[in-house]
GROMACS .gro file of C-alpha atoms in nm:
model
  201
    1UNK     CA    1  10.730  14.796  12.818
    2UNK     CA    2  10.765  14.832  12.420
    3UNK     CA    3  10.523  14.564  12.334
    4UNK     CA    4  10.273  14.721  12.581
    5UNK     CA    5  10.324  15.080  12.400
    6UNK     CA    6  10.251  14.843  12.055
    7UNK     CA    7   9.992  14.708  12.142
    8UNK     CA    8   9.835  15.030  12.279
    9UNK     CA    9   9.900  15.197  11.940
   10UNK     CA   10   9.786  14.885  11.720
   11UNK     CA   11   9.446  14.921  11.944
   12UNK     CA   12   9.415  15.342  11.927
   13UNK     CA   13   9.481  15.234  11.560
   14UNK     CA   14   9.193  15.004  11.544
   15UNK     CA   15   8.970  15.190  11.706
   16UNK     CA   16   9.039  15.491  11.540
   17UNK     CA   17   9.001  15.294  11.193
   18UNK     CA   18   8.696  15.176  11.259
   19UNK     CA   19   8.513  15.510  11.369
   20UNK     CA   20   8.310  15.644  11.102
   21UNK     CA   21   8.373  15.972  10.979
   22UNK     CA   22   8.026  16.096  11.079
   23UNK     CA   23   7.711  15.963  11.166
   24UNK     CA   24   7.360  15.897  10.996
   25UNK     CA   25   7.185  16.227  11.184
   26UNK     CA   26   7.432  16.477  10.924
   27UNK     CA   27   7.245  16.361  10.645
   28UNK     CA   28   6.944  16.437  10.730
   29UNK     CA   29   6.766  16.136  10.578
   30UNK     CA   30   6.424  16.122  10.450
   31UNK     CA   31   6.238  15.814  10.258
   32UNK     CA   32   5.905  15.726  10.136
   33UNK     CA   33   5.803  15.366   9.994
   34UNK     CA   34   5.485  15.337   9.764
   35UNK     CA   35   5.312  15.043   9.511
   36UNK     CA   36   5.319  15.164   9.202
   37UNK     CA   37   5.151  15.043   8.832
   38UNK     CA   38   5.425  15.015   8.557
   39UNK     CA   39   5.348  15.314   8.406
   40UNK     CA   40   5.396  15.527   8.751
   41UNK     CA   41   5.716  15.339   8.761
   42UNK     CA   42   5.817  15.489   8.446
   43UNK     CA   43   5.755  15.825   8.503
   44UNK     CA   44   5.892  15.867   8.809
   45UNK     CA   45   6.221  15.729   8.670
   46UNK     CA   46   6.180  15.900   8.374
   47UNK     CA   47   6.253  15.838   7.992
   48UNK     CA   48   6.590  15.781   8.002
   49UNK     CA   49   6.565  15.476   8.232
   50UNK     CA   50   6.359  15.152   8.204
   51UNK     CA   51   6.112  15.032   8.488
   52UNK     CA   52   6.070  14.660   8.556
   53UNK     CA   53   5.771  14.504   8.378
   54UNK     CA   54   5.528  14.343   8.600
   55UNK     CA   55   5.229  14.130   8.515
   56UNK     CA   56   5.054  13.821   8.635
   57UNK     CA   57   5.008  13.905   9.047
   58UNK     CA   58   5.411  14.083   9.025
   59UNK     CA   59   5.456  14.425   9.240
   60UNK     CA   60   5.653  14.725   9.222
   61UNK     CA   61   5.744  14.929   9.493
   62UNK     CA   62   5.874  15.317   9.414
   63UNK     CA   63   6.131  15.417   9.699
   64UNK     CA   64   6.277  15.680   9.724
   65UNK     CA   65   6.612  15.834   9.991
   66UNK     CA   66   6.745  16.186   9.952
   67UNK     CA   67   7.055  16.319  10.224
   68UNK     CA   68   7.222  16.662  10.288
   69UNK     CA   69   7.535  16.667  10.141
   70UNK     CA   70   7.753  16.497  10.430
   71UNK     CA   71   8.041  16.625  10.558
   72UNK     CA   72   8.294  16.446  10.461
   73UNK     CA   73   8.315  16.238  10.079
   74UNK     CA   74   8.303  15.879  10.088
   75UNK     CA   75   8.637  15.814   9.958
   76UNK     CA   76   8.636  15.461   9.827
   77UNK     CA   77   8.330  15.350  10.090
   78UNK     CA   78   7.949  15.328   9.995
   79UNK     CA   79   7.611  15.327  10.083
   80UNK     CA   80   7.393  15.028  10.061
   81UNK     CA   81   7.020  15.053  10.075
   82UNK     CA   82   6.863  14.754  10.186
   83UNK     CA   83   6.470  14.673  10.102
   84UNK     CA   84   6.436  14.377  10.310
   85UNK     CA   85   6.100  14.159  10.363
   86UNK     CA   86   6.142  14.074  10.736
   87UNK     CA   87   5.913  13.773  10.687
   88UNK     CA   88   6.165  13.615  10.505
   89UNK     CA   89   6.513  13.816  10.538
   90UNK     CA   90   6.531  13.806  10.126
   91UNK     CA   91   6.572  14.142   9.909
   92UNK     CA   92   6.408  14.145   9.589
   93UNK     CA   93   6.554  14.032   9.295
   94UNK     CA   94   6.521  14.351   9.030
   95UNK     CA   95   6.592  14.769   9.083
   96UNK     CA   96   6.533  14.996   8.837
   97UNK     CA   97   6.723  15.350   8.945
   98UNK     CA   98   6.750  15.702   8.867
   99UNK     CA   99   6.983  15.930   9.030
  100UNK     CA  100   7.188  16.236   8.959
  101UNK     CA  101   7.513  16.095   8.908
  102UNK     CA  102   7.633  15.777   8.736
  103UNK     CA  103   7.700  15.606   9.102
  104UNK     CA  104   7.464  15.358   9.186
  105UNK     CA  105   7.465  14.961   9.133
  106UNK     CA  106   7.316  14.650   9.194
  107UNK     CA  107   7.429  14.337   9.346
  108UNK     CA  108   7.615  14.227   9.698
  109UNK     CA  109   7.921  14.206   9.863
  110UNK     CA  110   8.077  13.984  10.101
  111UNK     CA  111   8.157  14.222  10.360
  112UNK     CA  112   7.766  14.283  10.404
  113UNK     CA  113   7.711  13.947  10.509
  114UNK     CA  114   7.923  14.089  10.878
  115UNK     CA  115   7.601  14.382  10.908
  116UNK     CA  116   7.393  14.111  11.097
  117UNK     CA  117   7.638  14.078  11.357
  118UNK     CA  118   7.611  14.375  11.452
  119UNK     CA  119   7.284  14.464  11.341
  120UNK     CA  120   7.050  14.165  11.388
  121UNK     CA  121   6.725  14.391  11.295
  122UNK     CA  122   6.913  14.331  10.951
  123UNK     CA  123   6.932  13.990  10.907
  124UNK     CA  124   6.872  14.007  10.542
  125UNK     CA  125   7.165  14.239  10.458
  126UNK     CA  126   7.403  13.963  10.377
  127UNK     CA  127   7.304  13.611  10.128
  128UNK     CA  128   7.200  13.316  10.257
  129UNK     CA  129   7.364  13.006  10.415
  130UNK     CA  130   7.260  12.694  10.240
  131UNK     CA  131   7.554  12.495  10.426
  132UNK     CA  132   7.811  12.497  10.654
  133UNK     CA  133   8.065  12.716  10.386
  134UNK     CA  134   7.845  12.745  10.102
  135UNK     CA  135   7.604  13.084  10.063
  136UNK     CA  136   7.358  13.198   9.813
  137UNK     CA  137   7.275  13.539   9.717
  138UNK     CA  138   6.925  13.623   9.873
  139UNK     CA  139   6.858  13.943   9.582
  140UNK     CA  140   7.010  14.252   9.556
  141UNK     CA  141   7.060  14.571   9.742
  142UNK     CA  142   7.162  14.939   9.599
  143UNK     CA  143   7.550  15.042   9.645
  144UNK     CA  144   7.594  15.458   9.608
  145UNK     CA  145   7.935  15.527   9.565
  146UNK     CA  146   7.903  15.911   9.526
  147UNK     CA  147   7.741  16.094   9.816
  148UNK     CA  148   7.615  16.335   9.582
  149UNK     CA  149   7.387  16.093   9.411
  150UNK     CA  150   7.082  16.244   9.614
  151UNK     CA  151   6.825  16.182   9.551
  152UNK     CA  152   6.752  15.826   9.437
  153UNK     CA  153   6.463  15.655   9.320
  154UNK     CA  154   6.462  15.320   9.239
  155UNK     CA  155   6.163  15.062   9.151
  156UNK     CA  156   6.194  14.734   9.304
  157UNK     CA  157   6.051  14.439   9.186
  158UNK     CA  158   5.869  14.158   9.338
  159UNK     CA  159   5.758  13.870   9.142
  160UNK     CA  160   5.472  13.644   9.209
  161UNK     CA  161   5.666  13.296   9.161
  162UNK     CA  162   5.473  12.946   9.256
  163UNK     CA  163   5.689  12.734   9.468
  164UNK     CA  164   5.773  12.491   9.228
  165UNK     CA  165   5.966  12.814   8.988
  166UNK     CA  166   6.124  12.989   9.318
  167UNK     CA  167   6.461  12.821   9.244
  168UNK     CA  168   6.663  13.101   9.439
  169UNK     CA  169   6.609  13.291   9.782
  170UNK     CA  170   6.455  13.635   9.650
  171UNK     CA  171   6.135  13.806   9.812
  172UNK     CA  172   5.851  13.750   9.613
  173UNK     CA  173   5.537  13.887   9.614
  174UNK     CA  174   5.244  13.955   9.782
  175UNK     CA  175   5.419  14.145  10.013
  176UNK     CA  176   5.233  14.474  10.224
  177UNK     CA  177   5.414  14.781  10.277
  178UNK     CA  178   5.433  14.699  10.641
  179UNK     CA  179   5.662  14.411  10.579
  180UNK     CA  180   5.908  14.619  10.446
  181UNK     CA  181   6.197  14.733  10.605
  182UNK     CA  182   6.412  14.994  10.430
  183UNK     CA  183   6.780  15.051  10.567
  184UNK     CA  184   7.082  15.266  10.473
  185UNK     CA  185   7.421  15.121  10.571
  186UNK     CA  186   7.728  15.292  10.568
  187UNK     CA  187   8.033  15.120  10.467
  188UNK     CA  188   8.399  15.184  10.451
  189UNK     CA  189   8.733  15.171  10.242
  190UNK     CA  190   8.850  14.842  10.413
  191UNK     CA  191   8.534  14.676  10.477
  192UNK     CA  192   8.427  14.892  10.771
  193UNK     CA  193   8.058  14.856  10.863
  194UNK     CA  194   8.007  15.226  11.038
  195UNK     CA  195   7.685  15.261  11.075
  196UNK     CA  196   7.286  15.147  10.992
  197UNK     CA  197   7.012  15.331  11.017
  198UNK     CA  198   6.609  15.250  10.966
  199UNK     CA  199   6.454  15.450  10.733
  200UNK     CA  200   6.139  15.254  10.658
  201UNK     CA  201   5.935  14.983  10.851
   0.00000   0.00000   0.00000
């Protein structure tokens, strides 16, 4: 009878761990996705940050996600904002950002490469397999630590490469706006995966 009452509370536990403190509709999301010229880049991230240069058949796309203040802080968990090309599953390479508070980075983590389990629509969250145990990062994604750091606009980059210089598994360009799928993923403390939601494409 004890062991049942464990393993009751070990699963309440669980379950209760892995509910997320609230879900995507209290933010009250809204995003818009654009191709911009360098120089639009710039200015809407203004002077004190540096758009990606661009040049020989390159593109930038201007994003950008603002939320309501949720309800709860993030306490040790993040946001990561996917811009996926579903053609391919990659993420591009290169973000420029500008946002209110000094929250917001670049790069991957392991745990995201458990979002297509659960979410197959975003089979680019996590790198790429190249072998049985081996992966390779397939570009970047943006990780918001503070949920105050509405809005945010970033500039992604996607570089027109020849196949004999793509090397690495990044989008490249030319990609169309419908290709694009933009996604907001909210993850937890411990490596809980709470929610996705579909902002773009």
């Amino acid at each position: 009878m004890a062991l049942v009452v464990i393993v009751a509370a070990i699963g309440g536990w669980h379950l209760w761990h892995q509910r997320p403190p609230y879900g995507p509709e209290a933010l009250h999301l809204r995003s818009s996705l654009e191709f911009v010229t360098y120089d639009e880049a710039q200015a809407a991230l203004g002077s004190a940050y540096q758009a990606p240069v661009a040049s020989g058949g390159d593109q930038l796309v201007l994003g950008r996600v603002s939320w309501q203040t949720p309800p709860a802080p993030l306490d040790g968990g993040y946001f990561a904002l996917f811009l996926i090309d579903k053609r391919t599953d990659l993420k591009p390479p290169v973000f420029a950002v500008s946002a209110p508070q000094e929250s917001v980075g670049m790069g991957s983590a392991g745990v995201e490469n458990r979002i297509p389990d659960r979410y197959p629509w975003l089979r680019g969250a996590g790198d790429v397999r190249v072998g049985e145990h081996d992966w390779r990062n397939g570009g970047s994604r943006l990780a918001i630590g503070d949920a105050r750091a509405s809005p945010v606009t970033f500039v992604a980059l996607f570089p027109r490469l020849g196949r004999q210089r793509q090397e690495f598994p990044i989008a490249t360009a030319p990609v169309t706006l419908p290709d694009l799928l933009l996604a907001l993923v909210y993850l937890g403390p411990d490596d809980q995966i709470y929610w996705a939601q579909r902002l773009q494409g």
